[in-house]
PDB file of C-alpha atoms and ligand atoms in Angstrom:
ATOM      1  CA  MET V  23      90.287 127.213 106.456  1.00 80.00           C
ATOM      2  CA  HIS V  24      91.782 123.761 106.134  1.00 86.00           C
ATOM      3  CA  LEU V  25      91.546 120.980 108.701  1.00 87.00           C
ATOM      4  CA  LYS V  26      94.599 118.801 109.336  1.00 88.00           C
ATOM      5  CA  PRO V  27      95.504 116.227 108.176  1.00 96.00           C
ATOM      6  CA  ILE V  28      95.498 117.195 104.527  1.00 98.00           C
ATOM      7  CA  ILE V  29      95.291 114.330 102.093  1.00 98.00           C
ATOM      8  CA  ALA V  30      96.099 115.466  98.568  1.00 98.00           C
ATOM      9  CA  ALA V  31      95.897 113.698  95.215  1.00 98.00           C
ATOM     10  CA  ASN V  32      98.277 114.768  92.454  1.00 98.00           C
ATOM     11  CA  TRP V  33      96.843 113.295  89.282  1.00 98.00           C
ATOM     12  CA  LYS V  34      99.684 114.621  87.135  1.00 98.00           C
ATOM     13  CA  MET V  35      98.907 114.110  83.414  1.00 98.00           C
ATOM     14  CA  ASN V  36      96.237 111.454  84.069  1.00 98.00           C
ATOM     15  CA  HIS V  37      92.426 111.408  84.111  1.00 98.00           C
ATOM     16  CA  GLY V  38      90.723 113.533  81.502  1.00 98.00           C
ATOM     17  CA  PRO V  39      87.248 114.956  82.245  1.00 98.00           C
ATOM     18  CA  THR V  40      85.401 111.711  81.433  1.00 98.00           C
ATOM     19  CA  ASP V  41      87.636 109.564  83.661  1.00 98.00           C
ATOM     20  CA  ALA V  42      87.602 112.196  86.400  1.00 98.00           C
ATOM     21  CA  ARG V  43      83.796 112.287  86.542  1.00 98.00           C
ATOM     22  CA  ALA V  44      83.647 108.486  86.737  1.00 98.00           C
ATOM     23  CA  PHE V  45      86.370 108.445  89.410  1.00 98.00           C
ATOM     24  CA  LEU V  46      84.579 111.022  91.537  1.00 97.00           C
ATOM     25  CA  GLN V  47      81.224 109.332  91.224  1.00 96.00           C
ATOM     26  CA  ARG V  48      82.743 106.155  92.633  1.00 96.00           C
ATOM     27  CA  PHE V  49      84.948 107.859  95.205  1.00 96.00           C
ATOM     28  CA  LEU V  50      82.281 110.217  96.575  1.00 96.00           C
ATOM     29  CA  ALA V  51      79.897 107.285  97.015  1.00 94.00           C
ATOM     30  CA  GLN V  52      82.474 105.618  99.291  1.00 91.00           C
ATOM     31  CA  ALA V  53      83.763 108.726 101.078  1.00 91.00           C
ATOM     32  CA  PRO V  54      81.152 110.766 102.905  1.00 91.00           C
ATOM     33  CA  ARG V  55      81.893 114.328 103.971  1.00 92.00           C
ATOM     34  CA  GLN V  56      85.017 114.429 106.152  1.00 89.00           C
ATOM     35  CA  HIS V  57      84.876 116.435 109.363  1.00 90.00           C
ATOM     36  CA  ASP V  58      88.423 115.894 110.573  1.00 94.00           C
ATOM     37  CA  ARG V  59      90.537 116.344 107.462  1.00 95.00           C
ATOM     38  CA  THR V  60      90.796 118.271 104.213  1.00 97.00           C
ATOM     39  CA  LEU V  61      91.017 116.484 100.886  1.00 97.00           C
ATOM     40  CA  VAL V  62      92.656 118.139  97.896  1.00 98.00           C
ATOM     41  CA  PHE V  63      92.615 117.151  94.239  1.00 98.00           C
ATOM     42  CA  PHE V  64      95.182 118.459  91.779  1.00 98.00           C
ATOM     43  CA  PRO V  65      93.741 117.513  88.369  1.00 98.00           C
ATOM     44  CA  SER V  66      95.235 118.600  85.068  1.00 98.00           C
ATOM     45  CA  ALA V  67      94.129 122.039  83.910  1.00 97.00           C
ATOM     46  CA  LEU V  68      91.908 120.435  81.241  1.00 98.00           C
ATOM     47  CA  THR V  69      90.104 118.373  83.882  1.00 98.00           C
ATOM     48  CA  PHE V  70      89.836 121.134  86.462  1.00 98.00           C
ATOM     49  CA  SER V  71      86.278 122.257  85.757  1.00 98.00           C
ATOM     50  CA  ALA V  72      84.943 118.666  85.635  1.00 98.00           C
ATOM     51  CA  VAL V  73      86.369 118.095  89.124  1.00 98.00           C
ATOM     52  CA  MET V  74      85.020 121.405  90.431  1.00 98.00           C
ATOM     53  CA  GLU V  75      81.540 120.485  89.220  1.00 97.00           C
ATOM     54  CA  SER V  76      81.690 117.010  90.759  1.00 97.00           C
ATOM     55  CA  VAL V  77      82.722 118.245  94.224  1.00 97.00           C
ATOM     56  CA  ARG V  78      80.426 121.298  94.300  1.00 94.00           C
ATOM     57  CA  GLU V  79      78.533 119.977  97.343  1.00 94.00           C
ATOM     58  CA  ARG V  80      81.683 119.034  99.278  1.00 95.00           C
ATOM     59  CA  PRO V  81      83.321 121.867 101.241  1.00 92.00           C
ATOM     60  CA  ASP V  82      85.761 119.357 102.727  1.00 94.00           C
ATOM     61  CA  ILE V  83      87.312 118.946  99.276  1.00 97.00           C
ATOM     62  CA  TRP V  84      89.575 121.574  97.767  1.00 98.00           C
ATOM     63  CA  VAL V  85      90.628 121.655  94.157  1.00 98.00           C
ATOM     64  CA  GLY V  86      94.021 122.964  93.151  1.00 98.00           C
ATOM     65  CA  VAL V  87      96.245 123.434  90.129  1.00 98.00           C
ATOM     66  CA  GLN V  88      99.454 121.493  89.515  1.00 98.00           C
ATOM     67  CA  ASN V  89     101.417 124.526  88.354  1.00 98.00           C
ATOM     68  CA  VAL V  90     101.038 128.168  87.362  1.00 98.00           C
ATOM     69  CA  TYR V  91     103.223 130.375  85.212  1.00 98.00           C
ATOM     70  CA  SER V  92     105.537 132.894  86.838  1.00 97.00           C
ATOM     71  CA  GLU V  93     103.685 135.842  85.290  1.00 97.00           C
ATOM     72  CA  ALA V  94     100.061 136.638  86.032  1.00 96.00           C
ATOM     73  CA  GLN V  95      98.899 136.994  82.414  1.00 96.00           C
ATOM     74  CA  GLY V  96     100.006 137.939  78.915  1.00 97.00           C
ATOM     75  CA  ALA V  97     101.576 136.463  75.789  1.00 98.00           C
ATOM     76  CA  TYR V  98     102.654 133.093  77.204  1.00 98.00           C
ATOM     77  CA  THR V  99     101.126 130.512  74.893  1.00 98.00           C
ATOM     78  CA  GLY V 100     100.290 127.248  76.589  1.00 97.00           C
ATOM     79  CA  GLU V 101     100.749 128.425  80.173  1.00 97.00           C
ATOM     80  CA  ASN V 102      98.199 128.723  82.995  1.00 97.00           C
ATOM     81  CA  SER V 103      97.656 131.906  84.953  1.00 98.00           C
ATOM     82  CA  VAL V 104      97.122 132.009  88.687  1.00 98.00           C
ATOM     83  CA  LEU V 105      94.398 134.621  88.166  1.00 98.00           C
ATOM     84  CA  MET V 106      92.524 132.214  85.894  1.00 98.00           C
ATOM     85  CA  ALA V 107      93.066 129.429  88.409  1.00 98.00           C
ATOM     86  CA  ARG V 108      91.435 131.573  91.076  1.00 98.00           C
ATOM     87  CA  ASP V 109      88.582 132.520  88.762  1.00 98.00           C
ATOM     88  CA  ALA V 110      88.018 128.817  88.032  1.00 98.00           C
ATOM     89  CA  GLY V 111      87.726 128.053  91.761  1.00 97.00           C
ATOM     90  CA  ALA V 112      91.201 126.825  92.715  1.00 98.00           C
ATOM     91  CA  ARG V 113      92.165 127.290  96.351  1.00 98.00           C
ATOM     92  CA  VAL V 114      95.700 125.946  96.254  1.00 98.00           C
ATOM     93  CA  ALA V 115      98.559 125.661  93.754  1.00 98.00           C
ATOM     94  CA  LEU V 116     101.383 123.132  93.755  1.00 98.00           C
ATOM     95  CA  ILE V 117     104.692 124.923  93.291  1.00 98.00           C
ATOM     96  CA  GLY V 118     108.076 123.355  92.613  1.00 98.00           C
ATOM     97  CA  HIS V 119     106.880 119.769  92.258  1.00 98.00           C
ATOM     98  CA  SER V 120     109.825 117.479  91.613  1.00 97.00           C
ATOM     99  CA  GLU V 121     108.697 116.846  88.028  1.00 97.00           C
ATOM    100  CA  ARG V 122     108.547 120.592  87.393  1.00 98.00           C
ATOM    101  CA  ARG V 123     112.054 120.959  88.778  1.00 98.00           C
ATOM    102  CA  HIS V 124     113.668 117.891  87.236  1.00 96.00           C
ATOM    103  CA  VAL V 125     111.742 117.311  83.986  1.00 97.00           C
ATOM    104  CA  PHE V 126     111.023 120.940  83.081  1.00 97.00           C
ATOM    105  CA  GLY V 127     114.038 122.640  84.677  1.00 98.00           C
ATOM    106  CA  GLU V 128     112.120 124.820  87.114  1.00 98.00           C
ATOM    107  CA  THR V 129     114.585 126.830  89.180  1.00 98.00           C
ATOM    108  CA  ASP V 130     114.459 128.008  92.779  1.00 98.00           C
ATOM    109  CA  ALA V 131     114.137 131.540  91.388  1.00 98.00           C
ATOM    110  CA  ALA V 132     110.981 130.538  89.487  1.00 98.00           C
ATOM    111  CA  THR V 133     109.485 129.075  92.671  1.00 98.00           C
ATOM    112  CA  THR V 134     110.141 132.397  94.433  1.00 98.00           C
ATOM    113  CA  LYS V 135     108.096 134.255  91.816  1.00 98.00           C
ATOM    114  CA  LYS V 136     105.379 131.626  91.624  1.00 98.00           C
ATOM    115  CA  CYS V 137     104.811 131.427  95.389  1.00 98.00           C
ATOM    116  CA  ALA V 138     104.599 135.221  95.534  1.00 98.00           C
ATOM    117  CA  LEU V 139     102.084 135.374  92.671  1.00 98.00           C
ATOM    118  CA  VAL V 140      99.983 132.564  94.128  1.00 98.00           C
ATOM    119  CA  SER V 141      99.834 134.223  97.469  1.00 98.00           C
ATOM    120  CA  GLN V 142      99.037 137.663  95.972  1.00 97.00           C
ATOM    121  CA  ALA V 143      96.138 135.966  94.178  1.00 97.00           C
ATOM    122  CA  ARG V 144      94.962 134.726  97.596  1.00 97.00           C
ATOM    123  CA  LEU V 145      95.518 131.079  96.789  1.00 98.00           C
ATOM    124  CA  VAL V 146      97.536 128.827  99.076  1.00 98.00           C
ATOM    125  CA  PRO V 147     100.935 127.820  97.696  1.00 98.00           C
ATOM    126  CA  MET V 148     101.815 124.186  98.417  1.00 98.00           C
ATOM    127  CA  LEU V 149     105.584 124.319  97.962  1.00 98.00           C
ATOM    128  CA  CYS V 150     107.224 120.966  97.217  1.00 98.00           C
ATOM    129  CA  VAL V 151     110.793 120.343  98.317  1.00 98.00           C
ATOM    130  CA  GLY V 152     112.959 117.247  98.228  1.00 98.00           C
ATOM    131  CA  GLU V 153     116.420 115.927  97.553  1.00 98.00           C
ATOM    132  CA  THR V 154     117.681 113.674  94.765  1.00 97.00           C
ATOM    133  CA  LEU V 155     119.292 110.332  95.580  1.00 96.00           C
ATOM    134  CA  ALA V 156     122.772 111.778  94.918  1.00 97.00           C
ATOM    135  CA  GLU V 157     122.078 114.658  97.289  1.00 97.00           C
ATOM    136  CA  ARG V 158     120.812 112.252  99.927  1.00 96.00           C
ATOM    137  CA  GLU V 159     123.869 110.047  99.581  1.00 95.00           C
ATOM    138  CA  ALA V 160     126.076 113.122  99.889  1.00 97.00           C
ATOM    139  CA  GLY V 161     124.393 113.944 103.208  1.00 97.00           C
ATOM    140  CA  ALA V 162     122.922 117.135 101.748  1.00 98.00           C
ATOM    141  CA  THR V 163     119.206 116.501 102.344  1.00 98.00           C
ATOM    142  CA  ALA V 164     118.688 119.133 105.049  1.00 98.00           C
ATOM    143  CA  ALA V 165     120.678 121.760 103.149  1.00 98.00           C
ATOM    144  CA  VAL V 166     118.736 121.103  99.925  1.00 98.00           C
ATOM    145  CA  VAL V 167     115.275 121.319 101.446  1.00 98.00           C
ATOM    146  CA  GLU V 168     116.226 124.407 103.466  1.00 98.00           C
ATOM    147  CA  ARG V 169     117.534 126.080 100.302  1.00 98.00           C
ATOM    148  CA  GLN V 170     114.312 125.225  98.430  1.00 98.00           C
ATOM    149  CA  LEU V 171     112.174 126.490 101.300  1.00 98.00           C
ATOM    150  CA  THR V 172     114.169 129.715 101.600  1.00 98.00           C
ATOM    151  CA  ALA V 173     113.681 130.368  97.876  1.00 98.00           C
ATOM    152  CA  GLY V 174     109.971 129.549  97.961  1.00 98.00           C
ATOM    153  CA  ILE V 175     109.225 131.967 100.795  1.00 98.00           C
ATOM    154  CA  ALA V 176     111.713 134.692  99.844  1.00 98.00           C
ATOM    155  CA  GLU V 177     109.074 137.116  98.575  1.00 98.00           C
ATOM    156  CA  LEU V 178     106.192 136.142 100.880  1.00 98.00           C
ATOM    157  CA  GLU V 179     105.066 138.335 103.749  1.00 97.00           C
ATOM    158  CA  ASP V 180     105.119 136.535 107.112  1.00 97.00           C
ATOM    159  CA  PRO V 181     101.301 136.063 107.247  1.00 97.00           C
ATOM    160  CA  SER V 182     101.455 134.342 103.854  1.00 98.00           C
ATOM    161  CA  VAL V 183     104.222 132.037 105.055  1.00 98.00           C
ATOM    162  CA  ALA V 184     102.012 131.155 108.023  1.00 98.00           C
ATOM    163  CA  THR V 185      99.130 130.156 105.738  1.00 97.00           C
ATOM    164  CA  MET V 186     101.077 128.241 103.084  1.00 98.00           C
ATOM    165  CA  MET V 187     101.554 124.472 102.887  1.00 98.00           C
ATOM    166  CA  LEU V 188     104.706 122.446 102.341  1.00 98.00           C
ATOM    167  CA  ALA V 189     105.233 118.994 100.909  1.00 98.00           C
ATOM    168  CA  TYR V 190     108.432 117.059 101.540  1.00 98.00           C
ATOM    169  CA  GLU V 191     108.840 114.740  98.581  1.00 98.00           C
ATOM    170  CA  PRO V 192     112.208 113.031  98.241  1.00 98.00           C
ATOM    171  CA  VAL V 193     112.836 112.780  94.485  1.00 96.00           C
ATOM    172  CA  TRP V 194     114.084 109.192  94.812  1.00 96.00           C
ATOM    173  CA  ALA V 195     110.746 108.180  96.362  1.00 95.00           C
ATOM    174  CA  ILE V 196     108.403 109.660  93.772  1.00 95.00           C
ATOM    175  CA  GLY V 197     106.822 106.994  91.607  1.00 91.00           C
ATOM    176  CA  THR V 198     109.544 104.485  92.502  1.00 93.00           C
ATOM    177  CA  GLY V 199     107.864 102.337  95.152  1.00 92.00           C
ATOM    178  CA  ARG V 200     110.529 103.452  97.673  1.00 92.00           C
ATOM    179  CA  THR V 201     109.338 105.582 100.581  1.00 93.00           C
ATOM    180  CA  ALA V 202     111.147 107.491 103.267  1.00 93.00           C
ATOM    181  CA  THR V 203     110.812 105.770 106.627  1.00 95.00           C
ATOM    182  CA  PRO V 204     108.445 107.528 109.021  1.00 96.00           C
ATOM    183  CA  ASP V 205     111.526 108.499 111.087  1.00 97.00           C
ATOM    184  CA  ASP V 206     113.254 110.012 108.066  1.00 96.00           C
ATOM    185  CA  ALA V 207     110.101 111.925 107.162  1.00 97.00           C
ATOM    186  CA  SER V 208     109.791 113.212 110.757  1.00 98.00           C
ATOM    187  CA  ASP V 209     113.439 114.320 110.777  1.00 98.00           C
ATOM    188  CA  ILE V 210     113.184 116.315 107.564  1.00 98.00           C
ATOM    189  CA  HIS V 211     109.789 117.757 108.486  1.00 98.00           C
ATOM    190  CA  GLY V 212     111.484 118.867 111.726  1.00 98.00           C
ATOM    191  CA  VAL V 213     114.217 120.602 109.700  1.00 98.00           C
ATOM    192  CA  LEU V 214     111.537 122.427 107.695  1.00 98.00           C
ATOM    193  CA  ARG V 215     109.543 123.319 110.807  1.00 98.00           C
ATOM    194  CA  ARG V 216     112.614 124.833 112.485  1.00 98.00           C
ATOM    195  CA  ALA V 217     113.443 126.828 109.360  1.00 98.00           C
ATOM    196  CA  LEU V 218     109.866 128.144 109.291  1.00 98.00           C
ATOM    197  CA  ALA V 219     110.050 128.977 112.991  1.00 98.00           C
ATOM    198  CA  ALA V 220     113.222 130.996 112.431  1.00 98.00           C
ATOM    199  CA  ARG V 221     111.265 133.127 109.984  1.00 98.00           C
ATOM    200  CA  ILE V 222     107.759 133.392 111.496  1.00 98.00           C
ATOM    201  CA  GLY V 223     108.112 132.135 115.078  1.00 98.00           C
ATOM    202  CA  GLU V 224     107.363 128.749 116.596  1.00 98.00           C
ATOM    203  CA  LYS V 225     103.644 129.213 117.117  1.00 97.00           C
ATOM    204  CA  ALA V 226     102.940 130.235 113.534  1.00 98.00           C
ATOM    205  CA  ALA V 227     105.306 127.569 112.177  1.00 98.00           C
ATOM    206  CA  ALA V 228     103.415 124.885 114.096  1.00 97.00           C
ATOM    207  CA  GLY V 229     100.299 125.724 112.080  1.00 97.00           C
ATOM    208  CA  VAL V 230     101.891 125.213 108.641  1.00 98.00           C
ATOM    209  CA  PRO V 231     100.898 121.796 107.285  1.00 98.00           C
ATOM    210  CA  ILE V 232     103.898 119.776 106.106  1.00 98.00           C
ATOM    211  CA  LEU V 233     102.793 116.846 103.940  1.00 98.00           C
ATOM    212  CA  TYR V 234     104.884 113.830 103.034  1.00 98.00           C
ATOM    213  CA  GLY V 235     104.862 112.492  99.487  1.00 98.00           C
ATOM    214  CA  GLY V 236     106.673 109.695  97.659  1.00 96.00           C
ATOM    215  CA  SER V 237     105.149 106.302  96.873  1.00 94.00           C
ATOM    216  CA  VAL V 238     102.430 106.578  99.499  1.00 97.00           C
ATOM    217  CA  ASN V 239      99.925 103.741  99.128  1.00 96.00           C
ATOM    218  CA  ARG V 240      97.121 102.178 101.108  1.00 96.00           C
ATOM    219  CA  GLY V 241      99.615  99.923 102.905  1.00 96.00           C
ATOM    220  CA  ASN V 242     101.909 102.647 104.257  1.00 96.00           C
ATOM    221  CA  ALA V 243      99.640 105.713 104.479  1.00 97.00           C
ATOM    222  CA  ALA V 244      98.523 105.265 108.096  1.00 97.00           C
ATOM    223  CA  THR V 245     102.064 104.743 109.427  1.00 97.00           C
ATOM    224  CA  LEU V 246     103.433 107.756 107.580  1.00 97.00           C
ATOM    225  CA  LEU V 247     100.517 109.904 108.691  1.00 97.00           C
ATOM    226  CA  ALA V 248     101.067 108.883 112.318  1.00 97.00           C
ATOM    227  CA  ALA V 249     104.720 110.001 112.239  1.00 97.00           C
ATOM    228  CA  PRO V 250     105.528 113.103 114.316  1.00 97.00           C
ATOM    229  CA  GLU V 251     105.553 116.313 112.250  1.00 97.00           C
ATOM    230  CA  VAL V 252     103.684 114.698 109.326  1.00 98.00           C
ATOM    231  CA  ASP V 253     100.497 116.722 108.779  1.00 98.00           C
ATOM    232  CA  GLY V 254      99.261 115.067 105.641  1.00 98.00           C
ATOM    233  CA  LEU V 255     100.069 113.128 102.504  1.00 98.00           C
ATOM    234  CA  LEU V 256     100.595 114.075  98.867  1.00 98.00           C
ATOM    235  CA  VAL V 257      99.837 111.050  96.735  1.00 98.00           C
ATOM    236  CA  GLY V 258     100.538 110.496  93.036  1.00 98.00           C
ATOM    237  CA  GLY V 259     100.106 107.008  91.567  1.00 97.00           C
ATOM    238  CA  ALA V 260      97.891 105.588  94.320  1.00 97.00           C
ATOM    239  CA  SER V 261      95.454 108.500  93.995  1.00 98.00           C
ATOM    240  CA  LEU V 262      94.440 107.410  90.504  1.00 98.00           C
ATOM    241  CA  ASP V 263      92.355 104.470  91.645  1.00 96.00           C
ATOM    242  CA  PRO V 264      89.175 105.435  93.527  1.00 96.00           C
ATOM    243  CA  ASP V 265      89.284 102.399  95.811  1.00 94.00           C
ATOM    244  CA  ALA V 266      92.945 102.816  96.799  1.00 95.00           C
ATOM    245  CA  TRP V 267      92.372 106.541  97.232  1.00 97.00           C
ATOM    246  CA  SER V 268      89.326 105.954  99.463  1.00 96.00           C
ATOM    247  CA  SER V 269      91.312 103.756 101.773  1.00 96.00           C
ATOM    248  CA  ILE V 270      94.194 106.294 101.934  1.00 97.00           C
ATOM    249  CA  VAL V 271      91.704 109.040 102.745  1.00 96.00           C
ATOM    250  CA  ARG V 272      90.395 106.975 105.661  1.00 92.00           C
ATOM    251  CA  SER V 273      93.935 106.440 107.059  1.00 90.00           C
TER     252      SER V 273
HETATM  253  C1  PEP T  14     103.864 113.033  93.587  1.00 53.10           C
HETATM  254  O1  PEP T  14     104.025 113.105  92.381  1.00 53.10           O
HETATM  255  O2  PEP T  14     103.611 114.066  94.217  1.00 53.10           O
HETATM  256  C2  PEP T  14     103.977 111.723  94.213  1.00 53.10           C
HETATM  257  C3  PEP T  14     104.162 111.691  95.494  1.00 53.10           C
HETATM  258  O3  PEP T  14     103.913 110.619  93.391  1.00 53.10           O
HETATM  259  P1  PEP T  14     103.865 109.059  93.855  1.00 53.10           P
HETATM  260  O4  PEP T  14     102.883 108.975  94.986  1.00 53.10           O
HETATM  261  O5  PEP T  14     103.411 108.335  92.638  1.00 53.10           O
HETATM  262  O6  PEP T  14     105.243 108.719  94.299  1.00 53.10           O
END
């Protein structure tokens, strides 16, 4: 079971096994076992086993995959299976990350299938939602994230919805140095929480961690984390440096 807050590092296509081992050696020396939060690393699939080995003695650290294919196995050259992710020790899978949606054309329908597969494999889906700048400027933020959430949970049983995780990541904030204000993050997390409550009830919805992501760094992490409805952080660029990451983890 996770402990909130959840502080997650999305390494994207960075840090091969050699860099990851060096990173973790330095980071683990600065960050003793956490008793009031869960840390998650999302390394690339090629780096996954190096990270698993390095954090073997740390139950407070979960390792997850950045993506899985929408079929469980078969003739899909180059893809990663959720069953293999589970076998390798993954506990969580990112689904619908903005780069999957906007660079690789991942559709809402694909996120429906992926969340269902991840949950059937008894991993936790961490569904990412977020609006583009044009959608924000058109006043469509709430409608977009609700649509993405509805698709992600469409084929999940209620108990699986109650044990999933969400990440609100405005597309215009990812890797740009622009962040949502804590108030904006709280508002949209509130929209997501109410949509969850409509499906699984208020009590269960209150237990679903909703992380904020988008240009989080050591300067803004504590303020964002303190915002109402923000249960954790999903961090890209600033998670690549062990010193910056250590100070975010301590936020
Ligand atoms: C991300 O990719 O999930 C992310 C939030 O990236 P960054 O922190 O670099 O904006």
